[in-house]
Amino acid sequence: MAMNRESWAFVFGLIGNIISFMVFLSPIPTFYQIYKKKTSEGYQALPYVVALLSAMLWIYYALVKKDAALLLITINTFGIVVESSYLTLFLFYASKKARLSTIKLLLLLNVFGYGAMLLATLYLSKGATRLAIIGWICLVFNISVFAAPLFIMKKVITTRSVEYMPFTLSFFLTINAVMWFFYGLFLRDYYIALPNTLGFLFGIVQMVLYLMYRNATPIALENPMKVQELNNDHIIEVVKVQDGTKGGAIDKV
């Protein structure tokens, strides 16, 4: 018997949940190092704060939408738990200065920023209008996060080194974007489908760059460092350790 579009959406959303689950867990090696060294010095909290905010936005969107929103709720609930755990560990081992700046960032984005959006949409809009406003907020936020790998791609071209951009990670992020694109497409939810089109295109470009530069002779930088960047809606680690410097990176649905 032929499957209807809701069934296809469930299949793609389920696969998207599985891949997103693995992407959310990808920073574990970073936090193991933080735990082992008893310090988060050199790492930044921004990717995890943004990933938490992204999960919070999609949870709100899914709760307002109600219809066919279960798979959005499951993965983003997991995301909130995981990102909160990462940030708790980060704050525990952070210096006083880093701890204060992280708390300020959390208050600005995840408490006051999110809270203002929540109150505005709850009391100044209703029904389809409310859903559309939240959908556009999620769409624009997702596009801004998906565009962050442009920095990584520039770094690869500049250094002729793909160590900043592991092929396996780029591959799974591309597949993840495809899954969520079709999930949104079959549900005719373009707030989900459209930003993942961009995620797919950037993923393809990243893999092409990897194939172009995988055997190239790297160009040494005057100030080598580890790169920490935003990438999609979940968390992704882009690592380069040299001269004792540290950094990290991010990803989403």
JSON list of C-alpha atoms in Angstrom, two decimals:
[
{"chain": "A", "resi": 1, "resn": "MET", "atom": "CA", "xyz": [0.00, 0.00, 0.00]},
{"chain": "A", "resi": 2, "resn": "ALA", "atom": "CA", "xyz": [1.31, 3.43, -0.95]},
{"chain": "A", "resi": 3, "resn": "MET", "atom": "CA", "xyz": [2.42, 5.66, 1.90]},
{"chain": "A", "resi": 4, "resn": "ASN", "atom": "CA", "xyz": [0.78, 9.05, 2.32]},
{"chain": "A", "resi": 5, "resn": "ARG", "atom": "CA", "xyz": [2.77, 12.23, 2.86]},
{"chain": "A", "resi": 6, "resn": "GLU", "atom": "CA", "xyz": [2.30, 12.12, 6.67]},
{"chain": "A", "resi": 7, "resn": "SER", "atom": "CA", "xyz": [3.86, 8.65, 6.75]},
{"chain": "A", "resi": 8, "resn": "TRP", "atom": "CA", "xyz": [6.79, 9.79, 4.62]},
{"chain": "A", "resi": 9, "resn": "ALA", "atom": "CA", "xyz": [7.21, 12.83, 6.89]},
{"chain": "A", "resi": 10, "resn": "PHE", "atom": "CA", "xyz": [7.36, 10.52, 9.91]},
{"chain": "A", "resi": 11, "resn": "VAL", "atom": "CA", "xyz": [10.03, 8.34, 8.26]},
{"chain": "A", "resi": 12, "resn": "PHE", "atom": "CA", "xyz": [12.25, 11.31, 7.37]},
{"chain": "A", "resi": 13, "resn": "GLY", "atom": "CA", "xyz": [11.63, 12.95, 10.75]},
{"chain": "A", "resi": 14, "resn": "LEU", "atom": "CA", "xyz": [12.57, 9.74, 12.57]},
{"chain": "A", "resi": 15, "resn": "ILE", "atom": "CA", "xyz": [15.83, 9.45, 10.64]},
{"chain": "A", "resi": 16, "resn": "GLY", "atom": "CA", "xyz": [16.43, 13.15, 11.28]},
{"chain": "A", "resi": 17, "resn": "ASN", "atom": "CA", "xyz": [15.94, 12.51, 15.00]},
{"chain": "A", "resi": 18, "resn": "ILE", "atom": "CA", "xyz": [18.54, 9.73, 14.97]},
{"chain": "A", "resi": 19, "resn": "ILE", "atom": "CA", "xyz": [21.15, 11.81, 13.12]},
{"chain": "A", "resi": 20, "resn": "SER", "atom": "CA", "xyz": [20.42, 14.93, 15.18]},
{"chain": "A", "resi": 21, "resn": "PHE", "atom": "CA", "xyz": [20.78, 12.80, 18.33]},
{"chain": "A", "resi": 22, "resn": "MET", "atom": "CA", "xyz": [24.33, 11.89, 17.29]},
{"chain": "A", "resi": 23, "resn": "VAL", "atom": "CA", "xyz": [25.14, 15.50, 16.35]},
{"chain": "A", "resi": 24, "resn": "PHE", "atom": "CA", "xyz": [23.96, 16.73, 19.75]},
{"chain": "A", "resi": 25, "resn": "LEU", "atom": "CA", "xyz": [26.34, 14.26, 21.39]},
{"chain": "A", "resi": 26, "resn": "SER", "atom": "CA", "xyz": [29.35, 15.20, 19.23]},
{"chain": "A", "resi": 27, "resn": "PRO", "atom": "CA", "xyz": [30.82, 17.70, 21.79]},
{"chain": "A", "resi": 28, "resn": "ILE", "atom": "CA", "xyz": [31.26, 14.94, 24.39]},
{"chain": "A", "resi": 29, "resn": "PRO", "atom": "CA", "xyz": [35.03, 14.63, 23.67]},
{"chain": "A", "resi": 30, "resn": "THR", "atom": "CA", "xyz": [35.40, 18.37, 24.26]},
{"chain": "A", "resi": 31, "resn": "PHE", "atom": "CA", "xyz": [33.64, 18.22, 27.61]},
{"chain": "A", "resi": 32, "resn": "TYR", "atom": "CA", "xyz": [35.57, 15.13, 28.58]},
{"chain": "A", "resi": 33, "resn": "GLN", "atom": "CA", "xyz": [38.73, 17.20, 28.10]},
{"chain": "A", "resi": 34, "resn": "ILE", "atom": "CA", "xyz": [37.22, 20.01, 30.18]},
{"chain": "A", "resi": 35, "resn": "TYR", "atom": "CA", "xyz": [36.36, 17.54, 32.94]},
{"chain": "A", "resi": 36, "resn": "LYS", "atom": "CA", "xyz": [39.78, 15.88, 32.74]},
{"chain": "A", "resi": 37, "resn": "LYS", "atom": "CA", "xyz": [41.69, 19.18, 32.89]},
{"chain": "A", "resi": 38, "resn": "LYS", "atom": "CA", "xyz": [39.23, 20.71, 35.37]},
{"chain": "A", "resi": 39, "resn": "THR", "atom": "CA", "xyz": [39.09, 23.91, 33.33]},
{"chain": "A", "resi": 40, "resn": "SER", "atom": "CA", "xyz": [37.10, 25.29, 30.39]},
{"chain": "A", "resi": 41, "resn": "GLU", "atom": "CA", "xyz": [39.80, 27.85, 29.63]},
{"chain": "A", "resi": 42, "resn": "GLY", "atom": "CA", "xyz": [40.17, 28.46, 25.88]},
{"chain": "A", "resi": 43, "resn": "TYR", "atom": "CA", "xyz": [36.68, 27.16, 25.02]},
{"chain": "A", "resi": 44, "resn": "GLN", "atom": "CA", "xyz": [33.66, 29.37, 24.34]},
{"chain": "A", "resi": 45, "resn": "ALA", "atom": "CA", "xyz": [30.12, 28.90, 25.60]},
{"chain": "A", "resi": 46, "resn": "LEU", "atom": "CA", "xyz": [28.46, 30.71, 22.67]},
{"chain": "A", "resi": 47, "resn": "PRO", "atom": "CA", "xyz": [27.83, 27.61, 20.48]},
{"chain": "A", "resi": 48, "resn": "TYR", "atom": "CA", "xyz": [26.06, 25.84, 23.33]},
{"chain": "A", "resi": 49, "resn": "VAL", "atom": "CA", "xyz": [24.03, 28.89, 24.33]},
{"chain": "A", "resi": 50, "resn": "VAL", "atom": "CA", "xyz": [22.87, 29.28, 20.71]},
{"chain": "A", "resi": 51, "resn": "ALA", "atom": "CA", "xyz": [22.11, 25.56, 20.37]},
{"chain": "A", "resi": 52, "resn": "LEU", "atom": "CA", "xyz": [20.02, 25.73, 23.56]},
{"chain": "A", "resi": 53, "resn": "LEU", "atom": "CA", "xyz": [18.12, 28.78, 22.27]},
{"chain": "A", "resi": 54, "resn": "SER", "atom": "CA", "xyz": [17.50, 27.01, 18.95]},
{"chain": "A", "resi": 55, "resn": "ALA", "atom": "CA", "xyz": [16.03, 23.97, 20.71]},
{"chain": "A", "resi": 56, "resn": "MET", "atom": "CA", "xyz": [13.86, 26.23, 22.88]},
{"chain": "A", "resi": 57, "resn": "LEU", "atom": "CA", "xyz": [12.51, 28.05, 19.80]},
{"chain": "A", "resi": 58, "resn": "TRP", "atom": "CA", "xyz": [11.63, 24.84, 17.98]},
{"chain": "A", "resi": 59, "resn": "ILE", "atom": "CA", "xyz": [9.94, 23.39, 21.07]},
{"chain": "A", "resi": 60, "resn": "TYR", "atom": "CA", "xyz": [7.75, 26.49, 21.30]},
{"chain": "A", "resi": 61, "resn": "TYR", "atom": "CA", "xyz": [6.97, 26.31, 17.58]},
{"chain": "A", "resi": 62, "resn": "ALA", "atom": "CA", "xyz": [6.05, 22.63, 17.85]},
{"chain": "A", "resi": 63, "resn": "LEU", "atom": "CA", "xyz": [3.80, 23.19, 20.88]},
{"chain": "A", "resi": 64, "resn": "VAL", "atom": "CA", "xyz": [1.93, 26.01, 19.12]},
{"chain": "A", "resi": 65, "resn": "LYS", "atom": "CA", "xyz": [1.66, 24.03, 15.88]},
{"chain": "A", "resi": 66, "resn": "LYS", "atom": "CA", "xyz": [0.44, 20.85, 17.66]},
{"chain": "A", "resi": 67, "resn": "ASP", "atom": "CA", "xyz": [-0.25, 18.89, 14.44]},
{"chain": "A", "resi": 68, "resn": "ALA", "atom": "CA", "xyz": [2.48, 16.40, 13.43]},
{"chain": "A", "resi": 69, "resn": "ALA", "atom": "CA", "xyz": [4.93, 18.06, 15.84]},
{"chain": "A", "resi": 70, "resn": "LEU", "atom": "CA", "xyz": [5.95, 15.04, 17.95]},
{"chain": "A", "resi": 71, "resn": "LEU", "atom": "CA", "xyz": [9.31, 14.47, 16.24]},
{"chain": "A", "resi": 72, "resn": "LEU", "atom": "CA", "xyz": [10.24, 18.15, 16.65]},
{"chain": "A", "resi": 73, "resn": "ILE", "atom": "CA", "xyz": [9.40, 17.93, 20.34]},
{"chain": "A", "resi": 74, "resn": "THR", "atom": "CA", "xyz": [11.37, 14.72, 20.97]},
{"chain": "A", "resi": 75, "resn": "ILE", "atom": "CA", "xyz": [14.69, 15.80, 19.44]},
{"chain": "A", "resi": 76, "resn": "ASN", "atom": "CA", "xyz": [14.59, 19.35, 20.75]},
{"chain": "A", "resi": 77, "resn": "THR", "atom": "CA", "xyz": [13.64, 18.22, 24.26]},
{"chain": "A", "resi": 78, "resn": "PHE", "atom": "CA", "xyz": [16.72, 16.00, 24.13]},
{"chain": "A", "resi": 79, "resn": "GLY", "atom": "CA", "xyz": [18.66, 18.99, 22.82]},
{"chain": "A", "resi": 80, "resn": "ILE", "atom": "CA", "xyz": [17.60, 21.19, 25.73]},
{"chain": "A", "resi": 81, "resn": "VAL", "atom": "CA", "xyz": [18.68, 18.54, 28.25]},
{"chain": "A", "resi": 82, "resn": "VAL", "atom": "CA", "xyz": [22.04, 17.95, 26.54]},
{"chain": "A", "resi": 83, "resn": "GLU", "atom": "CA", "xyz": [22.90, 21.62, 25.97]},
{"chain": "A", "resi": 84, "resn": "SER", "atom": "CA", "xyz": [21.90, 22.48, 29.54]},
{"chain": "A", "resi": 85, "resn": "SER", "atom": "CA", "xyz": [24.22, 19.72, 30.75]},
{"chain": "A", "resi": 86, "resn": "TYR", "atom": "CA", "xyz": [27.08, 21.03, 28.61]},
{"chain": "A", "resi": 87, "resn": "LEU", "atom": "CA", "xyz": [26.58, 24.57, 29.91]},
{"chain": "A", "resi": 88, "resn": "THR", "atom": "CA", "xyz": [26.36, 23.39, 33.52]},
{"chain": "A", "resi": 89, "resn": "LEU", "atom": "CA", "xyz": [29.69, 21.59, 33.16]},
{"chain": "A", "resi": 90, "resn": "PHE", "atom": "CA", "xyz": [31.17, 24.59, 31.34]},
{"chain": "A", "resi": 91, "resn": "LEU", "atom": "CA", "xyz": [30.12, 27.00, 34.10]},
{"chain": "A", "resi": 92, "resn": "PHE", "atom": "CA", "xyz": [31.37, 24.67, 36.82]},
{"chain": "A", "resi": 93, "resn": "TYR", "atom": "CA", "xyz": [34.90, 24.62, 35.38]},
{"chain": "A", "resi": 94, "resn": "ALA", "atom": "CA", "xyz": [34.97, 28.15, 33.95]},
{"chain": "A", "resi": 95, "resn": "SER", "atom": "CA", "xyz": [37.03, 31.00, 35.32]},
{"chain": "A", "resi": 96, "resn": "LYS", "atom": "CA", "xyz": [35.17, 33.75, 37.16]},
{"chain": "A", "resi": 97, "resn": "LYS", "atom": "CA", "xyz": [35.35, 36.04, 34.12]},
{"chain": "A", "resi": 98, "resn": "ALA", "atom": "CA", "xyz": [34.15, 33.34, 31.68]},
{"chain": "A", "resi": 99, "resn": "ARG", "atom": "CA", "xyz": [31.41, 32.28, 34.09]},
{"chain": "A", "resi": 100, "resn": "LEU", "atom": "CA", "xyz": [30.06, 35.82, 34.40]},
{"chain": "A", "resi": 101, "resn": "SER", "atom": "CA", "xyz": [30.15, 36.43, 30.64]},
{"chain": "A", "resi": 102, "resn": "THR", "atom": "CA", "xyz": [28.36, 33.13, 30.00]},
{"chain": "A", "resi": 103, "resn": "ILE", "atom": "CA", "xyz": [25.68, 33.90, 32.57]},
{"chain": "A", "resi": 104, "resn": "LYS", "atom": "CA", "xyz": [25.18, 37.34, 30.99]},
{"chain": "A", "resi": 105, "resn": "LEU", "atom": "CA", "xyz": [24.85, 35.71, 27.57]},
{"chain": "A", "resi": 106, "resn": "LEU", "atom": "CA", "xyz": [22.32, 33.19, 28.87]},
{"chain": "A", "resi": 107, "resn": "LEU", "atom": "CA", "xyz": [20.29, 35.96, 30.51]},
{"chain": "A", "resi": 108, "resn": "LEU", "atom": "CA", "xyz": [20.39, 38.12, 27.38]},
{"chain": "A", "resi": 109, "resn": "LEU", "atom": "CA", "xyz": [19.45, 35.44, 24.83]},
{"chain": "A", "resi": 110, "resn": "ASN", "atom": "CA", "xyz": [17.77, 32.54, 26.62]},
{"chain": "A", "resi": 111, "resn": "VAL", "atom": "CA", "xyz": [15.97, 34.37, 29.41]},
{"chain": "A", "resi": 112, "resn": "PHE", "atom": "CA", "xyz": [15.15, 37.96, 28.42]},
{"chain": "A", "resi": 113, "resn": "GLY", "atom": "CA", "xyz": [15.35, 37.54, 24.63]},
{"chain": "A", "resi": 114, "resn": "TYR", "atom": "CA", "xyz": [13.35, 34.32, 24.54]},
{"chain": "A", "resi": 115, "resn": "GLY", "atom": "CA", "xyz": [11.03, 35.57, 27.27]},
{"chain": "A", "resi": 116, "resn": "ALA", "atom": "CA", "xyz": [10.25, 38.78, 25.37]},
{"chain": "A", "resi": 117, "resn": "MET", "atom": "CA", "xyz": [9.49, 36.79, 22.21]},
{"chain": "A", "resi": 118, "resn": "LEU", "atom": "CA", "xyz": [7.31, 34.40, 24.22]},
{"chain": "A", "resi": 119, "resn": "LEU", "atom": "CA", "xyz": [5.27, 37.16, 25.86]},
{"chain": "A", "resi": 120, "resn": "ALA", "atom": "CA", "xyz": [4.92, 39.15, 22.64]},
{"chain": "A", "resi": 121, "resn": "THR", "atom": "CA", "xyz": [3.63, 36.18, 20.64]},
{"chain": "A", "resi": 122, "resn": "LEU", "atom": "CA", "xyz": [1.34, 34.98, 23.44]},
{"chain": "A", "resi": 123, "resn": "TYR", "atom": "CA", "xyz": [-0.33, 38.33, 24.13]},
{"chain": "A", "resi": 124, "resn": "LEU", "atom": "CA", "xyz": [-0.03, 40.24, 20.84]},
{"chain": "A", "resi": 125, "resn": "SER", "atom": "CA", "xyz": [-1.01, 37.50, 18.40]},
{"chain": "A", "resi": 126, "resn": "LYS", "atom": "CA", "xyz": [-3.19, 34.44, 18.18]},
{"chain": "A", "resi": 127, "resn": "GLY", "atom": "CA", "xyz": [-3.97, 31.41, 16.01]},
{"chain": "A", "resi": 128, "resn": "ALA", "atom": "CA", "xyz": [-2.35, 31.20, 12.58]},
{"chain": "A", "resi": 129, "resn": "THR", "atom": "CA", "xyz": [-0.73, 34.62, 12.98]},
{"chain": "A", "resi": 130, "resn": "ARG", "atom": "CA", "xyz": [1.08, 33.50, 16.12]},
{"chain": "A", "resi": 131, "resn": "LEU", "atom": "CA", "xyz": [2.31, 30.33, 14.43]},
{"chain": "A", "resi": 132, "resn": "ALA", "atom": "CA", "xyz": [3.52, 32.30, 11.41]},
{"chain": "A", "resi": 133, "resn": "ILE", "atom": "CA", "xyz": [5.46, 34.77, 13.58]},
{"chain": "A", "resi": 134, "resn": "ILE", "atom": "CA", "xyz": [7.16, 31.98, 15.53]},
{"chain": "A", "resi": 135, "resn": "GLY", "atom": "CA", "xyz": [7.83, 30.10, 12.29]},
{"chain": "A", "resi": 136, "resn": "TRP", "atom": "CA", "xyz": [9.54, 33.10, 10.73]},
{"chain": "A", "resi": 137, "resn": "ILE", "atom": "CA", "xyz": [11.63, 33.64, 13.86]},
{"chain": "A", "resi": 138, "resn": "CYS", "atom": "CA", "xyz": [12.76, 30.00, 13.73]},
{"chain": "A", "resi": 139, "resn": "LEU", "atom": "CA", "xyz": [13.41, 30.21, 9.98]},
{"chain": "A", "resi": 140, "resn": "VAL", "atom": "CA", "xyz": [15.56, 33.36, 10.19]},
{"chain": "A", "resi": 141, "resn": "PHE", "atom": "CA", "xyz": [17.44, 32.06, 13.23]},
{"chain": "A", "resi": 142, "resn": "ASN", "atom": "CA", "xyz": [18.11, 28.75, 11.47]},
{"chain": "A", "resi": 143, "resn": "ILE", "atom": "CA", "xyz": [19.38, 30.47, 8.32]},
{"chain": "A", "resi": 144, "resn": "SER", "atom": "CA", "xyz": [21.79, 32.59, 10.36]},
{"chain": "A", "resi": 145, "resn": "VAL", "atom": "CA", "xyz": [23.16, 29.47, 12.06]},
{"chain": "A", "resi": 146, "resn": "PHE", "atom": "CA", "xyz": [23.39, 27.53, 8.78]},
{"chain": "A", "resi": 147, "resn": "ALA", "atom": "CA", "xyz": [25.38, 30.40, 7.26]},
{"chain": "A", "resi": 148, "resn": "ALA", "atom": "CA", "xyz": [28.07, 30.20, 9.97]},
{"chain": "A", "resi": 149, "resn": "PRO", "atom": "CA", "xyz": [30.10, 27.47, 8.14]},
{"chain": "A", "resi": 150, "resn": "LEU", "atom": "CA", "xyz": [31.08, 30.17, 5.62]},
{"chain": "A", "resi": 151, "resn": "PHE", "atom": "CA", "xyz": [33.79, 31.11, 8.12]},
{"chain": "A", "resi": 152, "resn": "ILE", "atom": "CA", "xyz": [35.03, 27.51, 8.24]},
{"chain": "A", "resi": 153, "resn": "MET", "atom": "CA", "xyz": [35.01, 27.24, 4.43]},
{"chain": "A", "resi": 154, "resn": "LYS", "atom": "CA", "xyz": [37.04, 30.45, 4.17]},
{"chain": "A", "resi": 155, "resn": "LYS", "atom": "CA", "xyz": [39.52, 29.02, 6.69]},
{"chain": "A", "resi": 156, "resn": "VAL", "atom": "CA", "xyz": [39.88, 25.83, 4.61]},
{"chain": "A", "resi": 157, "resn": "ILE", "atom": "CA", "xyz": [40.56, 27.83, 1.44]},
{"chain": "A", "resi": 158, "resn": "THR", "atom": "CA", "xyz": [43.00, 30.16, 3.22]},
{"chain": "A", "resi": 159, "resn": "THR", "atom": "CA", "xyz": [45.01, 27.40, 4.88]},
{"chain": "A", "resi": 160, "resn": "ARG", "atom": "CA", "xyz": [44.48, 24.70, 2.22]},
{"chain": "A", "resi": 161, "resn": "SER", "atom": "CA", "xyz": [43.87, 22.40, 5.18]},
{"chain": "A", "resi": 162, "resn": "VAL", "atom": "CA", "xyz": [40.74, 20.29, 5.78]},
{"chain": "A", "resi": 163, "resn": "GLU", "atom": "CA", "xyz": [41.52, 19.62, 9.46]},
{"chain": "A", "resi": 164, "resn": "TYR", "atom": "CA", "xyz": [39.08, 22.43, 10.25]},
{"chain": "A", "resi": 165, "resn": "MET", "atom": "CA", "xyz": [36.29, 20.60, 8.41]},
{"chain": "A", "resi": 166, "resn": "PRO", "atom": "CA", "xyz": [36.12, 16.80, 8.87]},
{"chain": "A", "resi": 167, "resn": "PHE", "atom": "CA", "xyz": [34.47, 15.06, 5.91]},
{"chain": "A", "resi": 168, "resn": "THR", "atom": "CA", "xyz": [32.41, 12.67, 8.05]},
{"chain": "A", "resi": 169, "resn": "LEU", "atom": "CA", "xyz": [30.92, 15.53, 10.01]},
{"chain": "A", "resi": 170, "resn": "SER", "atom": "CA", "xyz": [30.07, 17.50, 6.85]},
{"chain": "A", "resi": 171, "resn": "PHE", "atom": "CA", "xyz": [28.52, 14.37, 5.35]},
{"chain": "A", "resi": 172, "resn": "PHE", "atom": "CA", "xyz": [26.24, 13.66, 8.30]},
{"chain": "A", "resi": 173, "resn": "LEU", "atom": "CA", "xyz": [25.21, 17.30, 8.59]},
{"chain": "A", "resi": 174, "resn": "THR", "atom": "CA", "xyz": [24.27, 17.28, 4.91]},
{"chain": "A", "resi": 175, "resn": "ILE", "atom": "CA", "xyz": [22.22, 14.09, 5.33]},
{"chain": "A", "resi": 176, "resn": "ASN", "atom": "CA", "xyz": [20.61, 15.59, 8.42]},
{"chain": "A", "resi": 177, "resn": "ALA", "atom": "CA", "xyz": [19.59, 18.70, 6.45]},
{"chain": "A", "resi": 178, "resn": "VAL", "atom": "CA", "xyz": [18.12, 16.46, 3.72]},
{"chain": "A", "resi": 179, "resn": "MET", "atom": "CA", "xyz": [16.06, 14.50, 6.26]},
{"chain": "A", "resi": 180, "resn": "TRP", "atom": "CA", "xyz": [14.60, 17.61, 7.85]},
{"chain": "A", "resi": 181, "resn": "PHE", "atom": "CA", "xyz": [14.01, 19.23, 4.47]},
{"chain": "A", "resi": 182, "resn": "PHE", "atom": "CA", "xyz": [11.85, 16.31, 3.34]},
{"chain": "A", "resi": 183, "resn": "TYR", "atom": "CA", "xyz": [10.17, 16.18, 6.74]},
{"chain": "A", "resi": 184, "resn": "GLY", "atom": "CA", "xyz": [9.13, 19.82, 6.29]},
{"chain": "A", "resi": 185, "resn": "LEU", "atom": "CA", "xyz": [8.29, 19.33, 2.60]},
{"chain": "A", "resi": 186, "resn": "PHE", "atom": "CA", "xyz": [5.95, 16.38, 3.17]},
{"chain": "A", "resi": 187, "resn": "LEU", "atom": "CA", "xyz": [4.24, 18.28, 5.98]},
{"chain": "A", "resi": 188, "resn": "ARG", "atom": "CA", "xyz": [4.16, 21.39, 3.78]},
{"chain": "A", "resi": 189, "resn": "ASP", "atom": "CA", "xyz": [5.89, 23.19, 6.61]},
{"chain": "A", "resi": 190, "resn": "TYR", "atom": "CA", "xyz": [8.25, 25.54, 4.81]},
{"chain": "A", "resi": 191, "resn": "TYR", "atom": "CA", "xyz": [9.56, 27.08, 8.03]},
{"chain": "A", "resi": 192, "resn": "ILE", "atom": "CA", "xyz": [11.38, 23.76, 8.47]},
{"chain": "A", "resi": 193, "resn": "ALA", "atom": "CA", "xyz": [12.05, 22.91, 4.83]},
{"chain": "A", "resi": 194, "resn": "LEU", "atom": "CA", "xyz": [13.51, 26.21, 3.55]},
{"chain": "A", "resi": 195, "resn": "PRO", "atom": "CA", "xyz": [16.45, 26.70, 5.96]},
{"chain": "A", "resi": 196, "resn": "ASN", "atom": "CA", "xyz": [17.46, 23.07, 5.53]},
{"chain": "A", "resi": 197, "resn": "THR", "atom": "CA", "xyz": [17.76, 23.69, 1.78]},
{"chain": "A", "resi": 198, "resn": "LEU", "atom": "CA", "xyz": [20.54, 26.12, 2.66]},
{"chain": "A", "resi": 199, "resn": "GLY", "atom": "CA", "xyz": [22.03, 23.57, 5.05]},
{"chain": "A", "resi": 200, "resn": "PHE", "atom": "CA", "xyz": [22.11, 20.97, 2.27]},
{"chain": "A", "resi": 201, "resn": "LEU", "atom": "CA", "xyz": [23.79, 23.35, -0.19]},
{"chain": "A", "resi": 202, "resn": "PHE", "atom": "CA", "xyz": [26.45, 24.41, 2.31]},
{"chain": "A", "resi": 203, "resn": "GLY", "atom": "CA", "xyz": [27.03, 20.76, 3.17]},
{"chain": "A", "resi": 204, "resn": "ILE", "atom": "CA", "xyz": [27.65, 19.91, -0.48]},
{"chain": "A", "resi": 205, "resn": "VAL", "atom": "CA", "xyz": [30.06, 22.83, -0.82]},
{"chain": "A", "resi": 206, "resn": "GLN", "atom": "CA", "xyz": [31.94, 21.69, 2.30]},
{"chain": "A", "resi": 207, "resn": "MET", "atom": "CA", "xyz": [32.35, 18.16, 0.93]},
{"chain": "A", "resi": 208, "resn": "VAL", "atom": "CA", "xyz": [33.53, 19.50, -2.44]},
{"chain": "A", "resi": 209, "resn": "LEU", "atom": "CA", "xyz": [36.10, 21.68, -0.65]},
{"chain": "A", "resi": 210, "resn": "TYR", "atom": "CA", "xyz": [37.25, 18.66, 1.32]},
{"chain": "A", "resi": 211, "resn": "LEU", "atom": "CA", "xyz": [37.83, 16.68, -1.88]},
{"chain": "A", "resi": 212, "resn": "MET", "atom": "CA", "xyz": [39.67, 19.65, -3.40]},
{"chain": "A", "resi": 213, "resn": "TYR", "atom": "CA", "xyz": [42.03, 20.26, -0.47]},
{"chain": "A", "resi": 214, "resn": "ARG", "atom": "CA", "xyz": [42.40, 16.85, 1.22]},
{"chain": "A", "resi": 215, "resn": "ASN", "atom": "CA", "xyz": [45.80, 16.25, -0.44]},
{"chain": "A", "resi": 216, "resn": "ALA", "atom": "CA", "xyz": [46.87, 19.88, -0.64]},
{"chain": "A", "resi": 217, "resn": "THR", "atom": "CA", "xyz": [49.95, 21.21, 1.14]},
{"chain": "A", "resi": 218, "resn": "PRO", "atom": "CA", "xyz": [48.72, 23.23, 4.14]},
{"chain": "A", "resi": 219, "resn": "ILE", "atom": "CA", "xyz": [49.70, 26.88, 4.50]},
{"chain": "A", "resi": 220, "resn": "ALA", "atom": "CA", "xyz": [50.94, 27.70, 7.99]},
{"chain": "A", "resi": 221, "resn": "LEU", "atom": "CA", "xyz": [49.19, 30.59, 9.72]},
{"chain": "A", "resi": 222, "resn": "GLU", "atom": "CA", "xyz": [51.09, 33.21, 11.71]},
{"chain": "A", "resi": 223, "resn": "ASN", "atom": "CA", "xyz": [48.67, 32.75, 14.60]},
{"chain": "A", "resi": 224, "resn": "PRO", "atom": "CA", "xyz": [47.43, 29.15, 14.41]},
{"chain": "A", "resi": 225, "resn": "MET", "atom": "CA", "xyz": [44.40, 28.45, 16.52]},
{"chain": "A", "resi": 226, "resn": "LYS", "atom": "CA", "xyz": [41.48, 26.19, 17.01]},
{"chain": "A", "resi": 227, "resn": "VAL", "atom": "CA", "xyz": [38.24, 27.28, 15.39]},
{"chain": "A", "resi": 228, "resn": "GLN", "atom": "CA", "xyz": [34.96, 27.54, 17.26]},
{"chain": "A", "resi": 229, "resn": "GLU", "atom": "CA", "xyz": [32.00, 28.34, 15.08]},
{"chain": "A", "resi": 230, "resn": "LEU", "atom": "CA", "xyz": [28.25, 28.00, 14.73]},
{"chain": "A", "resi": 231, "resn": "ASN", "atom": "CA", "xyz": [27.08, 25.41, 12.23]},
{"chain": "A", "resi": 232, "resn": "ASN", "atom": "CA", "xyz": [23.35, 24.59, 11.74]},
{"chain": "A", "resi": 233, "resn": "ASP", "atom": "CA", "xyz": [21.14, 24.04, 14.78]},
{"chain": "A", "resi": 234, "resn": "HIS", "atom": "CA", "xyz": [23.06, 21.40, 16.92]},
{"chain": "A", "resi": 235, "resn": "ILE", "atom": "CA", "xyz": [26.63, 21.22, 18.17]},
{"chain": "A", "resi": 236, "resn": "ILE", "atom": "CA", "xyz": [29.61, 20.37, 16.09]},
{"chain": "A", "resi": 237, "resn": "GLU", "atom": "CA", "xyz": [33.25, 20.25, 16.98]},
{"chain": "A", "resi": 238, "resn": "VAL", "atom": "CA", "xyz": [35.82, 21.67, 14.56]},
{"chain": "A", "resi": 239, "resn": "VAL", "atom": "CA", "xyz": [39.18, 21.11, 16.18]},
{"chain": "A", "resi": 240, "resn": "LYS", "atom": "CA", "xyz": [42.70, 22.33, 15.68]},
{"chain": "A", "resi": 241, "resn": "VAL", "atom": "CA", "xyz": [45.13, 22.10, 18.58]},
{"chain": "A", "resi": 242, "resn": "GLN", "atom": "CA", "xyz": [48.41, 23.82, 18.12]},
{"chain": "A", "resi": 243, "resn": "ASP", "atom": "CA", "xyz": [50.77, 25.76, 20.38]},
{"chain": "A", "resi": 244, "resn": "GLY", "atom": "CA", "xyz": [48.49, 24.99, 23.34]},
{"chain": "A", "resi": 245, "resn": "THR", "atom": "CA", "xyz": [45.56, 27.08, 22.02]},
{"chain": "A", "resi": 246, "resn": "LYS", "atom": "CA", "xyz": [41.98, 25.85, 22.19]},
{"chain": "A", "resi": 247, "resn": "GLY", "atom": "CA", "xyz": [38.62, 26.48, 20.56]},
{"chain": "A", "resi": 248, "resn": "GLY", "atom": "CA", "xyz": [35.55, 24.60, 19.30]},
{"chain": "A", "resi": 249, "resn": "ALA", "atom": "CA", "xyz": [32.30, 24.82, 17.01]},
{"chain": "A", "resi": 250, "resn": "ILE", "atom": "CA", "xyz": [28.31, 24.29, 16.47]},
{"chain": "A", "resi": 251, "resn": "ASP", "atom": "CA", "xyz": [25.09, 22.98, 14.48]},
{"chain": "A", "resi": 252, "resn": "LYS", "atom": "CA", "xyz": [20.39, 22.17, 13.85]},
{"chain": "A", "resi": 253, "resn": "VAL", "atom": "CA", "xyz": [16.92, 21.01, 12.59]}
]
